[in-house]
Coordinates of N, CA and C and ligand atoms in Angstrom, one line a residue:
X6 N -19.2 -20.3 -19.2 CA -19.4 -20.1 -17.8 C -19.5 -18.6 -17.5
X7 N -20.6 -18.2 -16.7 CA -20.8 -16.8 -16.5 C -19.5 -16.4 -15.6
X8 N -19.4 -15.1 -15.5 CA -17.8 -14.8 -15.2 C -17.8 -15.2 -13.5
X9 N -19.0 -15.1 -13.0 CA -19.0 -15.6 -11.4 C -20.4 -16.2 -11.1
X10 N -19.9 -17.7 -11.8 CA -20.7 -19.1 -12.1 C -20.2 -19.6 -10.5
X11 N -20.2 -19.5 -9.7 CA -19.6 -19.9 -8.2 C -20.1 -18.7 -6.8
X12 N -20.1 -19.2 -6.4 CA -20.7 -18.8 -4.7 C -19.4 -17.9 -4.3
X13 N -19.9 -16.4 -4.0 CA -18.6 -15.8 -3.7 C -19.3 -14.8 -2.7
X14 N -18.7 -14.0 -2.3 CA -19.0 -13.1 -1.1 C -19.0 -11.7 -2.5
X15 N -20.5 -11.8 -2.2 CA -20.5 -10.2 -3.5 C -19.9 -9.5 -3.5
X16 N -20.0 -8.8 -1.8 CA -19.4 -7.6 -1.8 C -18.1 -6.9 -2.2
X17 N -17.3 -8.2 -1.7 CA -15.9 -8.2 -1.7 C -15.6 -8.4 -3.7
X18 N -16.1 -9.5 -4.0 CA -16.0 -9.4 -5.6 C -16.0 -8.2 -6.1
X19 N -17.5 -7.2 -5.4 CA -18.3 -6.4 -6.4 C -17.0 -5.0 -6.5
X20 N -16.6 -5.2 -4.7 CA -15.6 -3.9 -4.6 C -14.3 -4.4 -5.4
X21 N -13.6 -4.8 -5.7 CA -12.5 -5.3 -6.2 C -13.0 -4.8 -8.0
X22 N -13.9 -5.7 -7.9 CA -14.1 -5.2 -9.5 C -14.7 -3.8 -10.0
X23 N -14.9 -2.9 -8.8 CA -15.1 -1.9 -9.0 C -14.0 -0.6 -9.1
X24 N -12.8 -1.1 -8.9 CA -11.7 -0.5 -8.3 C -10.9 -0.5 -9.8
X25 N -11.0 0.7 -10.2 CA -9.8 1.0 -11.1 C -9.2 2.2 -10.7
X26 N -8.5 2.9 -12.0 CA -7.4 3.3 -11.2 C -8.1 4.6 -12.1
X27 N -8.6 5.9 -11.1 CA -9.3 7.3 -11.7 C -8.2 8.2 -11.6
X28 N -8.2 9.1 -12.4 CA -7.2 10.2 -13.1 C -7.7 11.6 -12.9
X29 N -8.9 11.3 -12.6 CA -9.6 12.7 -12.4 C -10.9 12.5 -11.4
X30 N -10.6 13.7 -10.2 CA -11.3 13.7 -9.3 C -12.1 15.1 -9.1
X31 N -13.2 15.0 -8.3 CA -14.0 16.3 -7.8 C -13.4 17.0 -7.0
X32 N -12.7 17.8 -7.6 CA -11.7 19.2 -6.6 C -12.8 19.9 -5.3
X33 N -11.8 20.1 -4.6 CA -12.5 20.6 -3.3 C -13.1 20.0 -2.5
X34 N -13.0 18.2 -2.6 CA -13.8 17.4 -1.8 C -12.6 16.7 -0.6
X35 N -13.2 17.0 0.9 CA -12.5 16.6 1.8 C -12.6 15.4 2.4
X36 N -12.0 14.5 2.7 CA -12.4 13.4 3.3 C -11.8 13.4 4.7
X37 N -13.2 13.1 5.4 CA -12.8 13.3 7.1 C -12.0 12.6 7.4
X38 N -11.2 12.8 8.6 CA -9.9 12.1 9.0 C -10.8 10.9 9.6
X39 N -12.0 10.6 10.1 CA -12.2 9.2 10.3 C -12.1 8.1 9.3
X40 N -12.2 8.7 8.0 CA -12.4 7.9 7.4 C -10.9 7.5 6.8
X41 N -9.9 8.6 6.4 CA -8.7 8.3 6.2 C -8.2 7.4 7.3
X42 N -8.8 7.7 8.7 CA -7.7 6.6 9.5 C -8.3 5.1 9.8
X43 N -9.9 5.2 9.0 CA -9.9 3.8 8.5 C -9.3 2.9 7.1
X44 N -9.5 3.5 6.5 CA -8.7 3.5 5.3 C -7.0 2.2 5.5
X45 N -6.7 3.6 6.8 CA -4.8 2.9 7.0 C -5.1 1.9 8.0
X46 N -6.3 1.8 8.9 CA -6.5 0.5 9.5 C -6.6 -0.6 9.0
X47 N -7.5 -0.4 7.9 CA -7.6 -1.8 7.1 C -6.4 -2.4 6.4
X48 N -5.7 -1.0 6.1 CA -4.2 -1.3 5.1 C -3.8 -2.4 6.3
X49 N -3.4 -1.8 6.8 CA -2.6 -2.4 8.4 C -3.0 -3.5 8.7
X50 N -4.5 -4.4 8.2 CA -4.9 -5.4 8.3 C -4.5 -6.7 7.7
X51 N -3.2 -6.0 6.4 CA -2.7 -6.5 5.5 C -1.6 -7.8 6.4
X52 N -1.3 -9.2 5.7 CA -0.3 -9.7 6.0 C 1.0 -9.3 6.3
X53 N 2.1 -9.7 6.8 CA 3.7 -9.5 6.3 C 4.2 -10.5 7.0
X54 N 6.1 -10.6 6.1 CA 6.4 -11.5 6.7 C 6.4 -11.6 8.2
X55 N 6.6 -12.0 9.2 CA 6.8 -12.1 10.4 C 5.8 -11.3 11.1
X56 N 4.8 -10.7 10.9 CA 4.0 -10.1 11.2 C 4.8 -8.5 11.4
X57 N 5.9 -8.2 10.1 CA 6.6 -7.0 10.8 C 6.4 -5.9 10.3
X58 N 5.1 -5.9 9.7 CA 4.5 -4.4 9.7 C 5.6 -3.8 8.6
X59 N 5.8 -3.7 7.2 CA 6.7 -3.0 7.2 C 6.0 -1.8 6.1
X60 N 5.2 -1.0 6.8 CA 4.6 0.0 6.0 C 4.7 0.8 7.1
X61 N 4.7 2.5 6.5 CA 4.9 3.8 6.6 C 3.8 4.5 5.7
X62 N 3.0 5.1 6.2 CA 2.1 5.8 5.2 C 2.2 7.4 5.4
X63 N 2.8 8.3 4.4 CA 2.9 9.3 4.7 C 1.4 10.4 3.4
X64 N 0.7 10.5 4.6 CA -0.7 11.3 4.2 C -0.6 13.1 3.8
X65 N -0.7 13.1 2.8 CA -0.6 14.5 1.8 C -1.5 14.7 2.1
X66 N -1.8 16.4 2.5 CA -3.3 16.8 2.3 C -3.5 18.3 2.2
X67 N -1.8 19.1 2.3 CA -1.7 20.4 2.2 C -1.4 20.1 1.3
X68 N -2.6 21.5 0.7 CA -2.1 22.0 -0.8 C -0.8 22.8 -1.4
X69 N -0.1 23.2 -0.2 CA 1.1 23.0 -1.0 C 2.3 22.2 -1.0
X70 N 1.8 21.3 -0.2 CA 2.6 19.7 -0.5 C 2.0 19.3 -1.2
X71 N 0.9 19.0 -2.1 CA 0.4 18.5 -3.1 C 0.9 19.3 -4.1
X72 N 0.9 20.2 -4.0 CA 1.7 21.0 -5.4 C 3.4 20.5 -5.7
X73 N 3.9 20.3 -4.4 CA 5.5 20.0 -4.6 C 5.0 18.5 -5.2
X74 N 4.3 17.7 -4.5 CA 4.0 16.4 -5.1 C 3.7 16.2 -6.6
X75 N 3.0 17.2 -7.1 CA 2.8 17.0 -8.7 C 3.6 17.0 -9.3
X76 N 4.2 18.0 -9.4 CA 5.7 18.4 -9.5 C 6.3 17.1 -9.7
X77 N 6.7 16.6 -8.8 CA 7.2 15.4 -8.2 C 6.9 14.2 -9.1
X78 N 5.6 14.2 -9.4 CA 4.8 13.2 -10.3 C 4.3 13.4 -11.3
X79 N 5.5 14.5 -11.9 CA 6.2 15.4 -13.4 C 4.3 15.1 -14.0
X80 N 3.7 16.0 -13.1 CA 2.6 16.7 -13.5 C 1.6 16.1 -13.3
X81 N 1.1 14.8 -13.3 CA 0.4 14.2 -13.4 C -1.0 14.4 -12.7
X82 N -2.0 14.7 -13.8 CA -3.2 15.7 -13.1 C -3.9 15.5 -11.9
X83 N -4.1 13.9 -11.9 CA -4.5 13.0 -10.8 C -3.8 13.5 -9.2
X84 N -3.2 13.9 -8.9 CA -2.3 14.3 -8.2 C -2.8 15.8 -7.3
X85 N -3.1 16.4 -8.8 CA -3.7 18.0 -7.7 C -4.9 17.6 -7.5
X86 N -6.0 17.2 -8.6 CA -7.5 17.1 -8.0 C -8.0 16.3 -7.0
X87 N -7.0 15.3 -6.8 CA -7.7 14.1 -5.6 C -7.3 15.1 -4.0
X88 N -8.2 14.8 -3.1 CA -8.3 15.0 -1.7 C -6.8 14.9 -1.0
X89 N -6.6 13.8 -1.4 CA -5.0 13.1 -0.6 C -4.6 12.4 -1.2
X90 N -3.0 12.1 -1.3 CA -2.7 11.7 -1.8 C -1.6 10.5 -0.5
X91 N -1.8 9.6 -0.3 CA -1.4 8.4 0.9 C 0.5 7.7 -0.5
X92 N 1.3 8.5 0.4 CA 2.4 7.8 0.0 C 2.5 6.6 0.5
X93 N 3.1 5.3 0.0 CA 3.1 4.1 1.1 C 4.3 4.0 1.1
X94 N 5.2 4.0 1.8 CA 6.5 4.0 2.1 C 6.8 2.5 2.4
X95 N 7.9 1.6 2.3 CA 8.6 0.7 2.8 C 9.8 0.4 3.9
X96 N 9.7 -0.2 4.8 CA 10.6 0.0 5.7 C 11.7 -1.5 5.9
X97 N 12.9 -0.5 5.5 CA 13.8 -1.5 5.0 C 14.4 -2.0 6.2
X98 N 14.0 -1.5 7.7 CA 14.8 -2.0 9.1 C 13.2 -2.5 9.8
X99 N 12.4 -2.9 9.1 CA 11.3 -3.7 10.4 C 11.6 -5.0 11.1
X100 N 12.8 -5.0 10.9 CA 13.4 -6.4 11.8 C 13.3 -5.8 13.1
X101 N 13.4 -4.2 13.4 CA 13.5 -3.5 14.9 C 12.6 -3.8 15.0
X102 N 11.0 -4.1 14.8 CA 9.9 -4.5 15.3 C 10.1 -6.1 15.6
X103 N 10.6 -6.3 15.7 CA 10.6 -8.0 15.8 C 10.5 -8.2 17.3
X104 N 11.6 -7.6 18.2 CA 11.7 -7.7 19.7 C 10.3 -7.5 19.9
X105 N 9.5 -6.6 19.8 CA 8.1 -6.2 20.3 C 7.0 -6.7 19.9
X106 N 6.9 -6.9 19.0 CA 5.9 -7.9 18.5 C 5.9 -8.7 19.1
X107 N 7.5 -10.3 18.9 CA 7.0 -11.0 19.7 C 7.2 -11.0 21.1
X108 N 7.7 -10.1 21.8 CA 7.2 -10.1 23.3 C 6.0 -10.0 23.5
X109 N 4.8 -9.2 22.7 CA 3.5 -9.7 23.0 C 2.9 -10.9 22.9
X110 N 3.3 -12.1 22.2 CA 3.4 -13.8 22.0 C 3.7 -13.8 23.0
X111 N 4.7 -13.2 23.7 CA 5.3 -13.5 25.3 C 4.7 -13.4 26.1
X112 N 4.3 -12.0 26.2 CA 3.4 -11.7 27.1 C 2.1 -12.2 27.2
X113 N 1.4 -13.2 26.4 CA 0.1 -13.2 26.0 C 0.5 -14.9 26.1
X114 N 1.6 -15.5 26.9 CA 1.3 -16.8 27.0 C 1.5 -17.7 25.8
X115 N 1.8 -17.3 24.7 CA 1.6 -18.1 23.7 C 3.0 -18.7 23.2
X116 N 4.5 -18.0 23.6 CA 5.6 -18.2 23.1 C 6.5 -18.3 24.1
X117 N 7.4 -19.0 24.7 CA 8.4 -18.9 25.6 C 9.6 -17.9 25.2
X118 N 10.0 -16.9 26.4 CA 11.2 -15.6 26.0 C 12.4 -16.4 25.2
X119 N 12.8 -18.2 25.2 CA 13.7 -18.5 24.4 C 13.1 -18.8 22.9
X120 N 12.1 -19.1 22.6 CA 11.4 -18.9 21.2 C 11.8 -18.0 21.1
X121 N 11.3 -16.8 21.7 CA 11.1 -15.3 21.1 C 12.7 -15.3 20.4
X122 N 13.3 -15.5 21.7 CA 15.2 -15.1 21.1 C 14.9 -15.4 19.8
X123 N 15.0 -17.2 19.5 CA 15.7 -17.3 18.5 C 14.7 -16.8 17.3
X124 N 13.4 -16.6 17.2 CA 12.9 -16.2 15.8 C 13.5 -14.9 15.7
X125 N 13.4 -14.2 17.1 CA 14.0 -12.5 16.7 C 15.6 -12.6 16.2
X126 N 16.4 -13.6 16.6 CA 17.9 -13.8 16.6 C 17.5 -14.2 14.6
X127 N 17.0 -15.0 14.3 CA 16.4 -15.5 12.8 C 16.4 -14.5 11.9
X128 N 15.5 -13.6 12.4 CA 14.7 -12.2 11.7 C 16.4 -11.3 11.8
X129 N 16.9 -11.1 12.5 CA 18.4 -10.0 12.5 C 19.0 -10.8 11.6
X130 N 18.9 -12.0 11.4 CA 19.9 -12.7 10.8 C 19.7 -12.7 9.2
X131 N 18.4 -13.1 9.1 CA 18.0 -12.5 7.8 C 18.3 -11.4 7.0
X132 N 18.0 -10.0 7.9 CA 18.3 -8.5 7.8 C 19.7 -8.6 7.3
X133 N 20.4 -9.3 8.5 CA 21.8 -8.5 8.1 C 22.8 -9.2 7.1
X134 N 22.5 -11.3 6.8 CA 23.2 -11.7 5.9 C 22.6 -10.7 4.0
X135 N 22.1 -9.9 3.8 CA 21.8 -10.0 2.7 C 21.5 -8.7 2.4
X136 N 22.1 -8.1 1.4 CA 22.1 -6.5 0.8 C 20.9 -6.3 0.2
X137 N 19.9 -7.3 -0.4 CA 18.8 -7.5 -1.3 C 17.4 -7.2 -0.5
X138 N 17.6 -8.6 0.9 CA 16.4 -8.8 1.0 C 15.8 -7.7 2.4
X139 N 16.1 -6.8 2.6 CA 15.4 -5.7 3.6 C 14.6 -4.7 2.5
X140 N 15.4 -4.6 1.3 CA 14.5 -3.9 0.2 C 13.0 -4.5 -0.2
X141 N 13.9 -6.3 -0.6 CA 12.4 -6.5 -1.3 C 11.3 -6.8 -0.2
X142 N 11.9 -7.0 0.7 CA 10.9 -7.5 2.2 C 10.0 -6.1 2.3
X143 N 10.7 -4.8 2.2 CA 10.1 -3.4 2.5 C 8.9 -3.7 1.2
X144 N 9.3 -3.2 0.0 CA 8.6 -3.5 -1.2 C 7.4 -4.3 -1.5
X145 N 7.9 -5.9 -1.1 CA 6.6 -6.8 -0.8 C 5.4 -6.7 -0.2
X146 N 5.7 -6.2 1.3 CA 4.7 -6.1 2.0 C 4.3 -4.8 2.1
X147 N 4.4 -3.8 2.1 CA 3.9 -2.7 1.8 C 3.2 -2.2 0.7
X148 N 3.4 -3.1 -0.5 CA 2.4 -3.3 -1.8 C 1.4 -4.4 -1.1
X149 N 1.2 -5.0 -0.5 CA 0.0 -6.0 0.1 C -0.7 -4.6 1.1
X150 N 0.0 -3.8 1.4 CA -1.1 -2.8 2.5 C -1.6 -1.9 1.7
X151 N -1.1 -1.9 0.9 CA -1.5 -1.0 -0.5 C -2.9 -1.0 -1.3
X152 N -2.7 -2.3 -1.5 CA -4.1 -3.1 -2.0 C -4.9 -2.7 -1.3
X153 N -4.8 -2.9 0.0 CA -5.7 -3.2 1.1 C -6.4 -1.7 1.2
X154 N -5.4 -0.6 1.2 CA -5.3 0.5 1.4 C -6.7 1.2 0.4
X155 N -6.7 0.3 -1.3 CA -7.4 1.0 -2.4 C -8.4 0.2 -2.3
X156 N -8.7 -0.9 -1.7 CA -10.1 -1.6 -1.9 C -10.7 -1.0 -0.7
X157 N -9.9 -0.2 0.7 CA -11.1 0.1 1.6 C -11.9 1.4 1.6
X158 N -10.2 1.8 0.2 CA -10.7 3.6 0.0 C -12.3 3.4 -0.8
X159 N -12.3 2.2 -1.4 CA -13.4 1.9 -2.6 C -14.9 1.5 -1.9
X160 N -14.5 0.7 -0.8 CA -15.4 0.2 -0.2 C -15.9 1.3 0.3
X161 N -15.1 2.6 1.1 CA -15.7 4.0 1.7 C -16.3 4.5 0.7
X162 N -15.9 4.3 -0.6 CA -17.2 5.0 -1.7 C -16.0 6.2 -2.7
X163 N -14.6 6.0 -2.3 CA -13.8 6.6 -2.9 C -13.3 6.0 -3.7
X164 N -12.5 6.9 -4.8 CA -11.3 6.0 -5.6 C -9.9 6.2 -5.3
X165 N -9.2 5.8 -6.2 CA -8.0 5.3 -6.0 C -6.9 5.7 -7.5
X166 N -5.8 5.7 -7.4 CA -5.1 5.6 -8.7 C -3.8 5.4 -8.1
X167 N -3.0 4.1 -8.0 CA -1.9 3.5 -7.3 C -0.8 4.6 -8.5
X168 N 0.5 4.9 -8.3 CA 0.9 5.6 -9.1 C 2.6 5.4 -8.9
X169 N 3.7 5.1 -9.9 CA 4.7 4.5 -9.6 C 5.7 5.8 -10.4
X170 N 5.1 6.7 -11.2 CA 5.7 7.5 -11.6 C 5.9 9.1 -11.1
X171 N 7.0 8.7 -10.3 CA 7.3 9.7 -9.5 C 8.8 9.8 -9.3
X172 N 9.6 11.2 -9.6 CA 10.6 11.0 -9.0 C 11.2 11.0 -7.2
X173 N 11.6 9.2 -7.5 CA 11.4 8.7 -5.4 C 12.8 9.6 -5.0
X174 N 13.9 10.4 -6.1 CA 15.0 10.9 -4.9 C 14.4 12.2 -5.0
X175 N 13.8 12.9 -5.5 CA 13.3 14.4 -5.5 C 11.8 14.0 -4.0
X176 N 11.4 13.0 -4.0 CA 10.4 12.6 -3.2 C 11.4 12.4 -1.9
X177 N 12.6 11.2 -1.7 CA 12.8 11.6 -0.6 C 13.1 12.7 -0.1
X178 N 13.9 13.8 -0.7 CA 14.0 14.7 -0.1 C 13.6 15.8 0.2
X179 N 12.3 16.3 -1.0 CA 12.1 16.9 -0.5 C 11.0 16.8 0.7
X180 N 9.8 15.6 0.9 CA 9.6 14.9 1.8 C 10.0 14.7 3.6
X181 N 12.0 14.8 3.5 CA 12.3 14.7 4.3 C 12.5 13.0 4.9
X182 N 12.1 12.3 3.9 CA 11.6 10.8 4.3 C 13.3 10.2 4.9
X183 N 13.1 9.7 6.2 CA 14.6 8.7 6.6 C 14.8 7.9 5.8
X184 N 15.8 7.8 6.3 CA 16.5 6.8 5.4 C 16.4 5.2 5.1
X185 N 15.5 5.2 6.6 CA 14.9 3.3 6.6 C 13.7 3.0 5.6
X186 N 13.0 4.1 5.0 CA 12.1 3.9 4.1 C 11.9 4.4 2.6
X187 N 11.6 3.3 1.9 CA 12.0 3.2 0.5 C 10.1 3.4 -0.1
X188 N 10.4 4.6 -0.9 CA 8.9 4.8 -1.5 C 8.4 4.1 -2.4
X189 N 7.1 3.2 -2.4 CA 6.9 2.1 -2.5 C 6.2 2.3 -4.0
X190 N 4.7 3.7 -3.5 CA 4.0 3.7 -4.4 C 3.1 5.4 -3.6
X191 N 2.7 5.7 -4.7 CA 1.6 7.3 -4.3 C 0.3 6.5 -4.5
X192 N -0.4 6.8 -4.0 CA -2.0 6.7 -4.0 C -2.7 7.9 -4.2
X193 N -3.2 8.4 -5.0 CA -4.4 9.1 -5.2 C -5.7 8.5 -4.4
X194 N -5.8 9.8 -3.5 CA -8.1 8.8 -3.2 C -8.9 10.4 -3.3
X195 N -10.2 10.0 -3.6 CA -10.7 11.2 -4.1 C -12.3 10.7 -4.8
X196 N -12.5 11.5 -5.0 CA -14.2 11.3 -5.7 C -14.0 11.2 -6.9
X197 N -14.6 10.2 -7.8 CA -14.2 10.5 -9.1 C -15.1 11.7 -9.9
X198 N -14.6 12.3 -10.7 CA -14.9 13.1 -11.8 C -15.3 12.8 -12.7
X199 N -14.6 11.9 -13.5 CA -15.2 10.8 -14.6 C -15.3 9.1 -14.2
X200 N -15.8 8.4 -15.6 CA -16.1 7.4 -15.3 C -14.4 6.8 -15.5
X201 N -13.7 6.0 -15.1 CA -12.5 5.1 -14.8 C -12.7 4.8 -16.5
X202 N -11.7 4.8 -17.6 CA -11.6 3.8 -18.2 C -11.1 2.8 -17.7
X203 N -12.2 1.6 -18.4 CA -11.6 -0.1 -18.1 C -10.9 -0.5 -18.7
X204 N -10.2 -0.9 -17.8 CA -9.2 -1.5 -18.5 C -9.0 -2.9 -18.7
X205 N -8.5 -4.1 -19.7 CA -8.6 -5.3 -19.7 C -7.7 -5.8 -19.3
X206 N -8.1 -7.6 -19.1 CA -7.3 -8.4 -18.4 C -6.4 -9.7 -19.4
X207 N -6.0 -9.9 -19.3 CA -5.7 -11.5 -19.8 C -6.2 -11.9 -19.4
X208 N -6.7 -12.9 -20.4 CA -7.2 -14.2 -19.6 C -6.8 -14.8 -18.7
X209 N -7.6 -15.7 -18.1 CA -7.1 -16.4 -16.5 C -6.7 -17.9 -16.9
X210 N -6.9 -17.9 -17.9 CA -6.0 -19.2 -19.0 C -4.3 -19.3 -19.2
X211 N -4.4 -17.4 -19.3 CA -2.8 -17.0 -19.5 C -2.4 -16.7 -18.5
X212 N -2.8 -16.7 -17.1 CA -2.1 -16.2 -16.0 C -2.1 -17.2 -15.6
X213 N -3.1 -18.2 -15.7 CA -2.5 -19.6 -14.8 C -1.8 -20.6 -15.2
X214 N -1.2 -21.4 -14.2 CA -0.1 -22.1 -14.9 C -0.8 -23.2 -13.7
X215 N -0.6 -24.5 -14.4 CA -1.5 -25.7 -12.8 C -0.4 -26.3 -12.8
X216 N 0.2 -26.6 -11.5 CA 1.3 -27.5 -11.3 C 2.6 -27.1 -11.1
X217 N 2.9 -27.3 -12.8 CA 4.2 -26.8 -13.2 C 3.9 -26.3 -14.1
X218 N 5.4 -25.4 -14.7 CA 6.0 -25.3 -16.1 C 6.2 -26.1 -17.1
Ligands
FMN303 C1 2.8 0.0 -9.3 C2 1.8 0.8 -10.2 C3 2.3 2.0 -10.7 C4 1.4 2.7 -11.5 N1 1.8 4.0 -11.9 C5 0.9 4.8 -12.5 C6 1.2 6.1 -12.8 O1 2.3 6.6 -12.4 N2 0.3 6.9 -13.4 C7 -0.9 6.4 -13.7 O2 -1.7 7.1 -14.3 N3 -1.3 5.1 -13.5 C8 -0.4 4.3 -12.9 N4 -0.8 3.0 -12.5 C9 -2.1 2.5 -12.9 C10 -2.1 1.4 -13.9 O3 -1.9 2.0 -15.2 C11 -3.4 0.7 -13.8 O4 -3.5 0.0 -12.6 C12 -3.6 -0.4 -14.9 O5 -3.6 0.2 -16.2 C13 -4.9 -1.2 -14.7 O6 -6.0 -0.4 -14.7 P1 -7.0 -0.3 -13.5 O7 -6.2 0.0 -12.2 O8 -7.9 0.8 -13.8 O9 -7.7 -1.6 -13.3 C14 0.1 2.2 -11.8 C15 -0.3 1.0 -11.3 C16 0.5 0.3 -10.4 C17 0.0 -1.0 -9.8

């Protein structure tokens, strides 16, 4: 079977499969703030649990915060040549979004103020029974705005290189990042330089499991 033997929305395939992760970019290329603040709209487009938003995006674009950043991402070349570099932070207290969010369900007719209570009373309750899950909640969803974040940089005609090797306590601080947000992942976006090596997949024999175990 040809690899897309099925009816699919090209574009969307074509971008996805065009998205690897580049290491080397065209230095001195700026990308207009329209397009970066589409970029984090689409991220934002991304799912989460409860609709609670739990991303933070902190956008590098001085060069000498990019220098503390390389540093930071114990050199890693990708880092100085790309344009910007989009930290995506995790927010381990987006339960405080909960009141506001859904009072606009409220406000908008769709939810009565005693719903609201108890899913907002739900959402605290979750937060606070559990030392675990504010981390992975931050983590989870903020890797889904992530994605979102590199397929729209890709669709603008940029690339991307998601990047997890960094030191995150030398990043919070020197950063200055609060304490409610846990750094998730660095993004490189940038023009590429060279072509991306590709890289391979497992088969979709070995990743899928039907049913059960
Ligand atoms: C969470 C995460 C962390 C990563 N960290 C780094 C990194 O620190 N440096 C790097 O060069 N690539 C990093 N990568 C890129 C992976 O090596 C790359 O995504 C993988 O080899 C697949 O290649 P592709 O993205 O080109 O398809 C990371 C990817 C992810 C998803």
């Amino acid at each position: 079977m040809e690899k897309h033997d099925i009816k699919t929305d090209a574009g969307l395939f074509r971008t996805m499969e065009e998205r690897h992760s580049v290491k080397s970019y065209q230095t001195g290329v700026t990308i207009p703030d329209t397009e970066i603040r589409s970029m984090i709209e689409m991220a934002t487009e991304a799912p989460s649990s409860w609709n609670l938003q739990h991303w933070k995006f902190l956008v590098v674009d001085d060069e000498e915060q990019k220098e503390k950043l390389h540093r930071i991402a114990y050199g890693q070349n990708q880092v100085k040549e790309c344009s910007v570099v989009i930290a995506v932070l995790g927010d381990t207290k987006a339960n405080e979004h909960a009141d506001r969010i859904f009072q606009e369900a409220v406000d908008k007719g769709l939810i009565t103020e005693a719903v609201k209570e108890k899913i907002v009373n739900g959402i605290n309750g979750a937060y606070n029974g559990s030392e675990t899950f504010p981390r992975d909640e931050a983590f989870l969803n903020a890797s889904l705005a992530a994605m979102q974040l590199m397929l729209s940089a890709r669709g603008l005609g940029y690339d991307t290189c998601p990047m997890g090797g960094f030191d995150r306590e030398a990043f919070v601080e020197e950063f200055n990042v609060p304490e409610r947000y846990v750094p998730v992942m660095l993004l490189t976006v940038g023009v590429r330089a060279e072509e991306p090596r590709i890289s391979s997949r497992l088969s979709v024999d070995e990743a899928m499991v039907r049913n059960t175990f």
